[in-house]
Amino acid sequence: MRLHWHRHDLRVTDNWGLSAADDVVLPVFVFDDEILQFGSPPRVAFMLDALAALRADYREQGGDLYLAHGDPSAVLPDLATEVGAATLSYTEDYSGLAAERDRVVTEALDSEGITVEGYHDALHHEPGSITTNAGDPYSVYTYFWTKWRNREKADPYDPPEQVVDRPGDALPALADLGFDEPVADIEPAGTGRARERLADFCAGPIYDYADRRDYPADECTSRLSTHLRWGTIGVREVYAATDRAMADAPDADARESVEAFQSQLAWREFYHHVLNFTPEVVTQNYKSYEQAIEWRDDQAEIAAWKAGETGYPIVDAGMRQLREEAYMHNRVRMIVASFLTKDLLADWRHGYAHFREHLVDHNTANDNGGWQWAASTGTDAQPYFRIFNPTTQGERYDPDAAYIHEYVPELAGVSAETIHAWPDLSPSERRDATPDYPDPIVDHGERREQAVTMFKRARGEDPDE
Ligand SMILES: Cc1cc2nc3c(=O)[nH]c(=O)nc-3n(C[C@H](O)[C@H](O)[C@H](O)COP(=O)(O)OP(=O)(O)OC[C@H]3O[C@@H](n4cnc5c(N)ncnc54)[C@H](O)[C@@H]3O)c2cc1C
């Protein structure tokens, strides 16, 4: 018999480690306080829902998911010995914290004579398999993408055939794990839901993805990020669906659009490689500057950003979407991240910590990659002098202000034209439009210059040149 230790691979199908060998499997999940202390209400709520769905999927096959609480380095060897398991399999994790946990667990199992097998199941191509010709990890996405795209992808794995019916502990509620109910409405979990999302997306929106993905009111993206984060769907199953969509694409534009989507899947893998090879990015800049960046870190401004009360409508709409749905559209994530770092001159780590707490799809690799990109400190980062203008971004990507109207009720009765002119209006014009929405907390033009100066100093350049 074999134990399969589920962590962020909460599904039965297309799970390499689970189906790797043709033997009897006891699937197990361990609630580990060491890891849970880094959880947040939306993420843990989704995880519990995903575990309930996983358990139901196993039960449908006549098996069960064994649930336990405690330190995995004690729980797993005890369980393996009790049931006579010779092997334990799991899906590899690429963050430093998880790697340390896995090292300790592996040692404990080794000392009991139990073989440990880690599977690179969460990515198509594991860290170290796509490198420069010199064998180094890529720090530029475009080259990584070319190789990633041309590499053959594995087919989805079948579910395991023989699963043990041994339930263990009851599934806890959020409160049992010490978490409050999330404020936001959380995406339902489970493989069934993920497949529904994938099928709906591949039936139409994928063909317009390239043109429409930047428009937050359009809602044409896949919304698979939380499912990919918890592994409620396998990467091979997702890719196979995009391949079928490619084969069915009506024309060259549609094919290009499918490829644009596949390239987003590759960004996810790129950032996981970056995290794997440079785990220090979680707390440090990826790109080093000659001098420390002198972030301003004004606490009142950061608080206004978190509350969605900056007086920049597209920024506030994004921050409110985050609070209400534990999710934010990608283009808007880029805008709010640029605003925090380049308009408020606040350290990206404040934004990363806030996203980590509130995003249901938070994963270290993508979240960190996104923040460091916006802050001009990451791989392939936005050049420090190319600073988003939040007003023109709102005008371009939310021209009718439909997204802003949805998330900022104070602006519901205000025309798109007035909304997109908000920072340029006089205070009395703003009060006439609505007394309820704040004035801009900063002047974008002034802050833009200050940001450029801040980065020039960090680069050791004379800011006046
Ligand atoms: C500041 C910032 C923080 C971010 N934090 C996260 C995070 O914590 N978790 C997360 O999954 N994504 C994060 N992203 C990337 C992106 O915003 C989300 O993946 C995307 O909005 C999720 O919606 P979707 O599933 O509909 O995406 P789609 O557009 O349908 O993309 C499909 C999948 O590709 C991957 N993907 C898409 N865009 C990116 C990207 N820029 N980088 C890496 N992978 C990508 C995701 O897995 C996504 O589910 C962040 C981006 C920024 C700018």
Coordinates of C-alpha atoms and ligand atoms in Angstrom, one line a residue:
M1 CA 0.0 0.0 0.0
R2 CA 1.0 3.6 -0.6
L3 CA 0.1 6.9 1.1
H4 CA -0.5 9.9 -1.1
W5 CA -0.1 13.1 0.8
H6 CA -2.4 15.8 -0.7
R7 CA -1.3 19.4 -0.2
H8 CA -2.0 21.7 -3.1
D9 CA -3.2 19.0 -5.5
L10 CA -6.8 18.6 -4.2
R11 CA -8.1 16.4 -7.0
V12 CA -8.4 12.8 -8.0
T13 CA -7.9 13.0 -11.8
D14 CA -4.8 14.1 -13.7
N15 CA -2.7 13.8 -10.5
W16 CA 0.6 12.3 -11.4
G17 CA 1.8 11.3 -7.9
L18 CA -1.6 9.8 -7.1
S19 CA -1.7 7.6 -10.2
A20 CA 2.1 7.0 -10.5
A21 CA 2.1 3.4 -9.4
D22 CA -0.5 0.6 -9.9
D23 CA -1.0 -0.1 -6.2
V24 CA -3.6 0.5 -3.5
V25 CA -3.6 4.1 -2.3
L26 CA -4.6 5.7 1.0
P27 CA -5.0 9.4 0.2
V28 CA -4.3 11.7 3.2
F29 CA -4.5 15.4 4.1
V30 CA -2.8 16.8 7.3
F31 CA -3.9 20.0 8.9
D32 CA -0.6 21.4 9.9
D33 CA -0.6 24.5 12.2
E34 CA 2.9 25.5 11.1
I35 CA 1.6 26.0 7.5
L36 CA -1.9 27.2 8.5
Q37 CA -0.5 30.2 10.4
F38 CA 0.3 31.6 6.9
G39 CA -3.3 31.0 5.8
S40 CA -6.0 33.7 5.4
P41 CA -9.8 33.3 5.6
P42 CA -10.5 33.3 1.9
R43 CA -7.8 30.8 1.1
V44 CA -8.6 28.5 3.9
A45 CA -12.3 28.7 3.2
F46 CA -11.6 27.6 -0.4
M47 CA -9.3 24.9 0.8
L48 CA -11.9 23.4 3.1
D49 CA -14.5 23.5 0.3
A50 CA -12.0 21.8 -2.0
L51 CA -11.3 19.1 0.6
A52 CA -15.1 18.4 1.0
A53 CA -15.3 18.0 -2.8
L54 CA -12.2 15.8 -2.9
R55 CA -13.6 13.6 -0.2
A56 CA -16.9 13.3 -2.1
D57 CA -15.0 12.3 -5.2
Y58 CA -13.2 9.6 -3.4
R59 CA -16.3 8.4 -1.7
E60 CA -18.0 8.1 -5.1
Q61 CA -15.3 5.6 -6.0
G62 CA -15.8 3.6 -2.8
G63 CA -12.7 5.1 -1.1
D64 CA -12.2 8.1 1.3
L65 CA -9.8 10.9 2.1
Y66 CA -8.0 10.3 5.4
L67 CA -7.9 13.5 7.4
A68 CA -5.5 14.1 10.3
H69 CA -4.3 17.1 12.4
G70 CA -0.8 17.6 13.6
D71 CA 2.9 17.7 12.6
P72 CA 3.2 15.8 9.3
S73 CA 6.6 14.5 10.3
A74 CA 4.9 12.6 13.2
V75 CA 1.5 11.9 11.7
L76 CA 2.7 10.4 8.4
P77 CA 5.3 7.9 9.6
D78 CA 2.8 6.7 12.3
L79 CA 0.0 6.3 9.8
A80 CA 2.3 4.6 7.3
T81 CA 3.4 2.1 9.9
E82 CA -0.1 1.5 11.1
V83 CA -1.5 0.7 7.7
G84 CA 1.7 -1.0 6.4
A85 CA 2.4 1.5 3.6
A86 CA 5.9 1.1 2.1
T87 CA 5.8 4.3 0.1
L88 CA 4.6 7.9 0.3
S89 CA 4.0 10.1 -2.7
Y90 CA 3.4 13.8 -3.0
T91 CA 3.3 16.7 -5.4
E92 CA 6.5 18.9 -5.2
D93 CA 6.1 22.4 -3.9
Y94 CA 8.4 25.2 -4.9
S95 CA 8.4 27.6 -2.0
G96 CA 11.2 27.7 0.6
L97 CA 8.9 27.0 3.5
A98 CA 7.3 23.9 1.9
A99 CA 10.7 22.6 0.8
E100 CA 11.9 22.8 4.4
R101 CA 8.8 21.0 5.7
D102 CA 9.2 18.3 3.0
R103 CA 12.9 17.8 4.0
V104 CA 11.9 17.2 7.7
V105 CA 9.0 14.8 6.7
T106 CA 11.2 12.9 4.3
E107 CA 13.9 12.4 7.0
A108 CA 11.2 11.1 9.4
L109 CA 9.8 8.6 6.9
D110 CA 13.3 7.5 5.8
S111 CA 14.1 6.6 9.3
E112 CA 11.1 4.3 9.3
G113 CA 12.2 2.7 6.0
I114 CA 9.4 4.3 4.0
T115 CA 10.3 5.4 0.5
V116 CA 9.3 9.0 -0.4
E117 CA 8.5 10.0 -4.0
G118 CA 8.0 13.6 -5.0
Y119 CA 6.3 14.3 -8.3
H120 CA 6.6 17.5 -10.4
D121 CA 2.9 17.5 -11.1
A122 CA 2.0 21.2 -10.6
L123 CA 3.9 22.4 -13.6
H124 CA 4.3 20.9 -17.1
H125 CA 8.1 21.5 -17.0
E126 CA 9.8 21.3 -13.7
P127 CA 12.4 23.9 -12.4
G128 CA 15.7 23.2 -14.1
S129 CA 14.2 21.6 -17.2
I130 CA 14.0 24.9 -19.1
T131 CA 17.3 26.8 -18.9
T132 CA 19.6 29.0 -21.0
N133 CA 22.1 27.1 -23.1
A134 CA 24.6 27.6 -20.3
G135 CA 22.2 25.7 -18.0
D136 CA 21.0 28.8 -15.9
P137 CA 17.4 29.6 -15.1
Y138 CA 15.9 32.2 -17.3
S139 CA 15.4 35.7 -15.9
V140 CA 13.7 36.9 -19.1
Y141 CA 10.2 35.5 -19.9
T142 CA 10.3 35.6 -23.7
Y143 CA 13.1 33.1 -24.1
F144 CA 11.5 30.8 -21.5
W145 CA 8.2 31.0 -23.3
T146 CA 9.7 30.0 -26.7
K147 CA 11.2 26.8 -25.1
W148 CA 8.1 26.1 -23.0
R149 CA 5.8 26.4 -26.0
N150 CA 7.9 24.0 -28.1
R151 CA 8.3 21.3 -25.4
E152 CA 5.9 18.4 -25.6
K153 CA 3.2 18.3 -22.9
A154 CA 2.2 15.1 -21.1
D155 CA -1.4 13.9 -21.4
P156 CA -3.7 14.0 -18.3
Y157 CA -3.3 11.1 -15.9
D158 CA -6.2 8.7 -15.1
P159 CA -7.5 8.5 -11.5
P160 CA -6.1 5.7 -9.3
E161 CA -7.9 2.4 -9.4
Q162 CA -7.8 1.2 -5.9
V163 CA -8.4 3.7 -3.0
V164 CA -8.7 2.7 0.6
D165 CA -11.9 3.6 2.5
R166 CA -10.5 5.1 5.7
P167 CA -11.9 8.5 6.7
G168 CA -9.8 9.6 9.8
D169 CA -10.9 12.9 11.4
A170 CA -14.0 14.9 10.5
L171 CA -13.6 17.9 8.2
P172 CA -13.2 21.0 10.4
A173 CA -15.0 24.3 10.0
L174 CA -13.1 27.5 9.5
A175 CA -13.6 28.5 13.1
D176 CA -12.1 25.2 14.3
L177 CA -8.9 26.2 12.6
G178 CA -9.0 29.7 14.2
F179 CA -10.2 31.7 11.1
D180 CA -13.0 34.1 10.8
E181 CA -15.5 33.8 8.0
P182 CA -14.2 35.6 4.9
V183 CA -15.8 38.9 4.2
A184 CA -15.7 38.1 0.5
D185 CA -17.8 35.7 -1.5
I186 CA -15.5 32.9 -2.4
E187 CA -15.4 30.9 -5.6
P188 CA -16.9 27.4 -5.1
A189 CA -14.1 24.8 -5.1
G190 CA -13.9 21.3 -6.5
T191 CA -12.9 19.7 -9.7
G192 CA -16.4 19.8 -11.1
R193 CA -16.5 23.6 -10.7
A194 CA -13.0 24.0 -12.3
R195 CA -14.0 21.8 -15.2
E196 CA -17.1 23.9 -15.7
R197 CA -15.0 27.1 -15.8
L198 CA -12.6 25.5 -18.2
A199 CA -15.3 24.2 -20.5
D200 CA -17.2 27.6 -20.6
F201 CA -13.9 29.4 -21.3
C202 CA -12.8 27.1 -24.1
A203 CA -16.3 27.1 -25.7
G204 CA -15.9 30.8 -26.6
P205 CA -14.1 33.4 -24.6
I206 CA -10.7 31.8 -25.3
Y207 CA -11.0 32.9 -29.0
D208 CA -11.4 36.6 -27.9
Y209 CA -9.0 36.4 -25.0
A210 CA -6.2 38.3 -26.7
D211 CA -8.4 41.3 -27.5
R212 CA -10.6 41.3 -24.4
R213 CA -8.5 40.1 -21.5
D214 CA -7.4 43.6 -20.5
Y215 CA -11.0 44.9 -20.1
P216 CA -12.1 44.1 -16.5
A217 CA -15.8 44.7 -17.2
D218 CA -15.7 42.0 -19.9
E219 CA -15.0 39.1 -17.6
C220 CA -13.6 37.1 -20.4
T221 CA -10.7 35.5 -18.6
S222 CA -10.8 31.9 -17.4
R223 CA -11.0 32.5 -13.6
L224 CA -8.9 29.3 -13.1
S225 CA -6.3 30.9 -10.9
T226 CA -7.7 29.6 -7.6
H227 CA -8.2 26.2 -9.0
L228 CA -4.6 26.1 -10.3
R229 CA -3.4 27.3 -7.0
W230 CA -5.1 24.5 -5.1
G231 CA -4.8 22.0 -7.8
T232 CA -8.5 21.3 -8.0
I233 CA -7.7 20.8 -11.7
G234 CA -4.5 19.4 -13.3
V235 CA -2.3 21.5 -15.6
R236 CA -2.4 18.8 -18.3
E237 CA -6.2 18.7 -18.3
V238 CA -6.2 22.5 -18.8
Y239 CA -3.6 22.4 -21.5
A240 CA -5.3 19.6 -23.3
A241 CA -8.5 21.6 -23.4
T242 CA -6.6 24.6 -24.9
D243 CA -5.1 22.3 -27.5
R244 CA -8.6 21.1 -28.5
A245 CA -9.7 24.7 -28.7
M246 CA -6.7 25.4 -30.9
A247 CA -7.7 22.6 -33.2
D248 CA -11.3 23.9 -33.4
A249 CA -10.3 27.6 -33.8
P250 CA -12.1 29.2 -36.8
D251 CA -9.3 31.4 -38.0
A252 CA -5.7 32.6 -37.4
D253 CA -6.8 35.3 -35.0
A254 CA -8.6 32.8 -32.9
R255 CA -5.5 30.5 -32.9
E256 CA -3.4 33.5 -31.8
S257 CA -5.8 34.1 -29.0
V258 CA -5.5 30.5 -27.8
E259 CA -1.8 30.9 -27.8
A260 CA -2.0 34.2 -25.9
F261 CA -3.8 32.2 -23.2
Q262 CA -1.3 29.4 -23.2
S263 CA 1.4 32.0 -22.7
Q264 CA -0.3 33.1 -19.5
L265 CA -0.1 29.5 -18.3
A266 CA 3.6 29.7 -19.1
W267 CA 4.0 32.9 -17.0
R268 CA 2.7 30.9 -14.0
E269 CA 5.4 28.3 -14.6
F270 CA 8.1 30.9 -15.2
Y271 CA 7.4 32.5 -11.8
H272 CA 7.4 29.1 -10.1
H273 CA 10.9 28.5 -11.6
V274 CA 12.0 32.0 -10.4
L275 CA 10.8 31.2 -6.9
N276 CA 12.4 27.8 -6.9
F277 CA 15.9 29.1 -7.8
T278 CA 15.7 32.4 -5.9
P279 CA 13.6 31.8 -2.8
E280 CA 14.8 35.0 -1.3
V281 CA 12.5 37.0 -3.7
V282 CA 9.8 36.5 -1.1
T283 CA 11.3 39.2 1.0
Q284 CA 14.0 40.8 -1.2
N285 CA 14.1 42.6 -4.5
Y286 CA 15.0 40.2 -7.4
K287 CA 16.8 43.0 -9.2
S288 CA 19.5 44.7 -7.2
Y289 CA 20.0 48.4 -7.3
E290 CA 23.2 50.2 -6.3
Q291 CA 21.5 51.9 -3.4
A292 CA 18.5 51.0 -1.3
I293 CA 15.3 52.3 -2.8
E294 CA 14.0 55.1 -0.6
W295 CA 10.3 54.2 -0.4
R296 CA 8.2 56.8 1.2
D297 CA 5.8 54.4 3.0
D298 CA 3.2 57.0 4.2
Q299 CA 0.9 54.9 6.4
A300 CA -2.2 57.1 5.8
E301 CA -1.8 56.8 2.0
I302 CA -1.3 53.0 2.2
A303 CA -4.4 52.8 4.4
A304 CA -6.4 54.8 1.7
W305 CA -5.1 52.4 -1.0
K306 CA -6.2 49.3 1.0
A307 CA -9.6 50.8 1.7
G308 CA -10.1 51.8 -2.0
E309 CA -10.4 55.5 -1.1
T310 CA -7.6 57.1 -3.1
G311 CA -9.8 59.2 -5.3
Y312 CA -8.5 57.4 -8.4
P313 CA -11.6 55.5 -9.6
I314 CA -10.0 52.5 -11.3
V315 CA -7.6 51.9 -8.4
D316 CA -10.5 52.1 -5.9
A317 CA -12.7 49.8 -8.0
G318 CA -9.9 47.2 -8.0
M319 CA -9.3 47.4 -4.3
R320 CA -13.0 47.1 -3.6
Q321 CA -13.3 44.1 -5.9
L322 CA -10.5 42.5 -3.9
R323 CA -12.4 43.1 -0.7
E324 CA -15.7 41.9 -2.0
E325 CA -14.6 38.9 -4.1
A326 CA -11.1 38.0 -2.8
Y327 CA -10.1 38.4 -6.5
M328 CA -9.1 41.2 -8.8
H329 CA -8.8 41.4 -12.6
N330 CA -5.2 41.1 -13.9
R331 CA -5.1 44.5 -15.6
V332 CA -6.4 46.2 -12.5
R333 CA -3.9 44.3 -10.3
M334 CA -1.2 45.9 -12.5
I335 CA -2.8 49.3 -12.1
V336 CA -3.2 49.2 -8.3
A337 CA 0.3 47.7 -7.9
S338 CA 1.8 50.5 -10.0
F339 CA -0.2 53.1 -8.1
L340 CA 1.0 51.8 -4.7
T341 CA 4.7 51.7 -5.7
K342 CA 5.0 54.6 -8.2
D343 CA 2.3 57.1 -7.0
L344 CA 2.4 56.4 -3.3
L345 CA 6.1 55.4 -3.5
A346 CA 5.3 52.6 -1.0
D347 CA 7.4 49.5 -0.8
W348 CA 5.9 46.6 -2.9
R349 CA 6.1 44.4 0.3
H350 CA 3.1 46.3 1.7
G351 CA 1.1 45.5 -1.3
Y352 CA 2.2 41.9 -1.5
A353 CA 1.3 41.4 2.2
H354 CA -2.2 42.8 1.6
F355 CA -2.8 40.7 -1.5
R356 CA -1.5 37.6 0.4
E357 CA -4.1 38.2 3.1
H358 CA -7.0 39.0 0.8
L359 CA -6.6 37.1 -2.5
V360 CA -8.2 33.7 -2.7
D361 CA -5.8 32.8 -5.6
H362 CA -2.7 34.0 -3.8
N363 CA 0.3 31.9 -4.5
T364 CA 3.8 33.0 -3.6
A365 CA 5.3 32.7 -7.0
N366 CA 2.7 34.6 -9.1
D367 CA 1.9 37.2 -6.4
N368 CA 5.5 38.0 -5.8
G369 CA 6.3 38.0 -9.5
G370 CA 3.4 40.4 -10.2
W371 CA 4.4 42.8 -7.4
Q372 CA 8.1 42.8 -8.3
W373 CA 7.2 43.4 -12.0
A374 CA 5.1 46.4 -11.1
A375 CA 7.7 47.8 -8.7
S376 CA 10.5 47.6 -11.3
T377 CA 12.4 45.3 -9.0
G378 CA 11.6 41.9 -10.6
T379 CA 12.5 39.7 -13.5
D380 CA 11.5 41.3 -16.8
A381 CA 10.3 44.2 -14.7
Q382 CA 8.5 47.2 -15.9
P383 CA 11.2 49.8 -16.6
Y384 CA 11.3 52.3 -13.7
F385 CA 10.5 55.3 -15.9
R386 CA 7.5 53.7 -17.6
I387 CA 4.8 54.6 -15.1
F388 CA 1.1 53.9 -15.5
N389 CA -1.1 56.9 -15.5
P390 CA -4.1 55.6 -13.5
T391 CA -6.5 58.0 -15.2
T392 CA -5.6 57.0 -18.8
Q393 CA -5.5 53.3 -17.8
G394 CA -9.0 53.6 -16.5
E395 CA -10.1 55.5 -19.6
R396 CA -8.6 52.9 -21.9
Y397 CA -9.6 49.7 -20.2
D398 CA -12.9 50.7 -18.7
P399 CA -14.1 53.3 -21.2
D400 CA -17.8 53.1 -20.1
A401 CA -16.8 53.0 -16.5
A402 CA -18.9 49.8 -16.2
Y403 CA -16.3 48.1 -13.9
I404 CA -15.9 51.3 -11.8
H405 CA -19.7 51.7 -11.5
E406 CA -20.0 48.1 -10.3
Y407 CA -17.5 48.4 -7.5
V408 CA -17.6 52.0 -6.4
P409 CA -21.3 52.7 -5.6
E410 CA -20.5 56.4 -4.7
L411 CA -19.8 56.9 -8.5
A412 CA -22.9 54.9 -9.7
G413 CA -24.7 58.0 -10.9
V414 CA -21.7 59.8 -12.3
S415 CA -21.0 59.7 -16.0
A416 CA -17.9 57.9 -17.5
E417 CA -16.7 61.2 -18.8
T418 CA -16.7 62.8 -15.3
I419 CA -15.2 59.7 -13.7
H420 CA -12.3 59.7 -16.2
A421 CA -11.7 63.4 -15.6
W422 CA -11.9 63.1 -11.8
P423 CA -8.3 64.2 -10.9
D424 CA -8.5 67.1 -13.3
L425 CA -11.8 68.5 -12.0
S426 CA -11.9 71.3 -9.5
P427 CA -13.0 70.4 -5.9
S428 CA -16.3 72.1 -6.4
E429 CA -16.9 70.3 -9.7
R430 CA -16.2 67.0 -7.9
R431 CA -18.6 67.9 -5.1
D432 CA -21.3 68.8 -7.6
A433 CA -20.9 65.4 -9.3
T434 CA -21.1 63.5 -6.0
P435 CA -20.3 64.6 -2.4
D436 CA -19.5 61.0 -1.4
Y437 CA -16.3 60.1 -3.4
P438 CA -12.9 61.4 -2.2
D439 CA -10.6 63.9 -4.0
P440 CA -7.4 62.3 -5.3
I441 CA -5.0 61.8 -2.4
V442 CA -1.9 62.6 -4.6
D443 CA -1.1 64.4 -7.8
H444 CA -0.1 61.8 -10.3
G445 CA 2.2 64.2 -12.3
E446 CA 4.2 65.2 -9.1
R447 CA 4.4 61.7 -7.8
R448 CA 5.6 60.4 -11.2
E449 CA 8.6 62.8 -11.1
Q450 CA 9.3 61.8 -7.5
A451 CA 9.2 58.1 -8.4
V452 CA 11.7 58.6 -11.3
T453 CA 14.0 60.6 -8.9
M454 CA 13.7 57.8 -6.3
F455 CA 14.7 55.1 -8.8
K456 CA 17.5 57.3 -10.3
R457 CA 19.0 57.7 -6.8
A458 CA 18.7 53.9 -6.3
R459 CA 20.6 53.4 -9.5
G460 CA 23.3 55.7 -8.3
E461 CA 22.5 58.3 -11.0
D462 CA 22.2 62.1 -10.6
P463 CA 18.4 62.7 -10.5
D464 CA 18.8 66.1 -12.1
E465 CA 20.3 64.7 -15.3
Ligands
LIG1 C1 0.4 42.5 -8.5 C2 -0.1 41.2 -9.1 C3 -0.3 40.1 -8.2 C4 -0.8 38.9 -8.7 N1 -1.0 37.9 -7.8 C5 -1.4 36.6 -8.3 C6 -1.6 35.6 -7.4 O1 -1.4 35.7 -6.1 N2 -2.0 34.4 -7.9 C7 -2.2 34.2 -9.2 O2 -2.6 33.1 -9.6 N3 -2.0 35.2 -10.1 C8 -1.6 36.4 -9.6 N4 -1.4 37.4 -10.5 C9 -1.5 37.1 -12.0 C10 -2.9 37.4 -12.6 O3 -3.4 38.6 -12.2 C11 -3.9 36.3 -12.2 O4 -3.3 35.0 -12.4 C12 -5.2 36.4 -13.0 O5 -5.7 37.7 -12.9 C13 -6.1 35.3 -12.6 O6 -7.3 35.4 -13.3 P1 -7.7 34.3 -14.4 O7 -7.5 32.9 -13.8 O8 -9.0 34.6 -14.9 O9 -6.5 34.5 -15.4 P2 -6.4 34.1 -17.0 O10 -6.1 35.4 -17.7 O11 -7.5 33.3 -17.4 O12 -5.0 33.3 -17.0 C14 -5.0 31.9 -16.9 C15 -4.0 31.5 -15.9 O13 -2.7 31.9 -16.2 C16 -2.0 32.3 -15.1 N5 -1.6 33.7 -15.2 C17 -2.3 34.6 -15.8 N6 -1.7 35.8 -15.7 C18 -0.6 35.6 -15.0 C19 0.5 36.4 -14.6 N7 0.6 37.7 -14.9 N8 1.5 35.8 -13.9 C20 1.5 34.5 -13.6 N9 0.5 33.7 -14.0 C21 -0.5 34.2 -14.7 C22 -2.9 32.1 -13.9 O14 -2.6 30.8 -13.3 C23 -4.3 32.1 -14.5 O15 -5.2 31.4 -13.8 C24 -0.9 38.7 -10.1 C25 -0.7 39.7 -11.0 C26 -0.2 41.0 -10.5 C27 0.0 42.1 -11.4

